[in-house]
Amino acid sequence: MTAQRIGFNRTREGLLCDAVPVERIAKECGTPVYIYSASAIRDQYARLEEALGKLNHRLHYSVKANSNLAILKLLKELGAGVDIVSGGELYRALLAGFKGSDIVFSGVGKTEREMEEALRADVLLFNVESDQELQVLAEVAQRMNTRARVALRVNPEVMVDTPHPYTRTGGKGMKFGIAFDEALIVAAAALNLSSIELVGLDMHVGSQISQLAPYEAGLNRLLHLRTEIERSANVKLEYLDMGGGLAVSYESNDAMDVEAFGKGINTLLGDIGMRVLLEPGRFLVGNAGALVTRVLYRKRSGGKNFIITDAGMNDLLRPSHYNAYHRIEAVGQIGVGTIADVVGPVCESGDFFAIDRQVDDVVRGDLIAVHSAGAYGFVMASNYNSRPRPSEVLVDGSSYTVVTRRETYEDLVRAEQGGG
Ligand SMILES: *Cc1c(COP(=O)(O)O)cnc(C)c1O
């Protein structure tokens, strides 16, 4: 009996994803390629579920982290709901088999068309982010002769020390959520609108959060607000949506200690008599994926050492956009190291995966894995430099499936006049 291999692991044959050699996938599918481990996703899901224990809760996977249909179907099988931020994500979620009652609709700028689509799907909740959005949603629901279930996304105004300012969302003066001191007024407005049913409160304090404290601070503010709203009107709020943001390790930072998180949340929310929703994205899929790319060239220039790969910033934007750290390793035999910049072929100086990093001393033709690329990887890929987007592969145990085929040149121009 061999132990089940979960996620990316190294043996004498080189790097495996679950039990499948990464080199085999690269040979058969070409590069660059995103590779995901189904067992690693199941494992993270089970860890979080176990940590939350008896709490009355549901995990609504944040689709924007990785919206591939196969991943959505996998999470649906596990019992997850989803958190969406656009009509396109609603379309994907329904296609993957989710029901309206599985869906929470977040986002700071919903259009009327998106509201109509979500009302037609009868989504569980709209997380509403402003008074004006509330009024527009009320009008749309009225027009459609229906009622919209609403949770107010309140800005808890807790400052979070995430690794990058772009991933902080819950501080005072940010575009997200209703300002804390206006929440009561908006709640009163919601209670007065006949096509709105106010059913909950919501927050999302940021991303890559490794401490319980910001959740605790934010939730305490939301619970305080709940008491005031319920006291001011004869209403019971059913849902408390605490957002996502649980950190995973990229090896340069701490992961969330999920057991301690679960314990803390249970202590805080165990007996509040509300249904608690969580919207984890990165936590479930981040470390379950890698971007595998082939080394095109090595060169020295200006006293520096460059490794040029066939993947670029258009395939994985995070290093360029957030200055994010991704662990990099050779897929084949490792041994000697070198200090180099790992860069892509795109015509931008910001096109890099690592700068002055100690990495395996790979040569032209070798494969390297850029780890922790399961979240905010492929979903942020673009066609910049007219580069077809890579394929995506889902590994499960000893087999794999191509869940997105590599784009072709025809795909690049399909929507353009003259493009066929
Ligand atoms: C992005 C986002 C999430 C997921 O964030 P992660 O850091 O991937 O867990 C959850 N909820 C909302 C409203 C978001 O915008």
CSV table of C-alpha atoms in Angstrom, one decimal, residues 17 42 54 85 123 125 131 154-155 204 214 227 234 279 341 356 393:
chain,number,residue,atom,x,y,z
A,17,CYS,CA,0.8,16.2,-9.2
A,42,ARG,CA,-10.8,18.2,-1.5
A,54,LYS,CA,-20.9,22.2,14.4
A,85,VAL,CA,-19.2,38.9,-8.5
A,123,VAL,CA,-30.1,33.8,-5.8
A,125,LEU,CA,-28.6,36.8,-1.4
A,131,ASP,CA,-27.7,53.0,-0.7
A,154,VAL,CA,-20.8,46.8,5.6
A,155,ASN,CA,-17.3,48.1,5.7
A,204,HIS,CA,-15.1,41.0,3.5
A,214,PRO,CA,-9.4,41.2,11.8
A,227,THR,CA,-28.6,44.1,17.5
A,234,ASN,CA,-39.4,44.0,14.1
A,279,GLU,CA,-16.6,32.9,1.0
A,341,ASP,CA,15.6,36.5,-12.7
A,356,ASP,CA,17.3,37.8,-8.0
A,393,VAL,CA,-5.5,20.3,-16.5
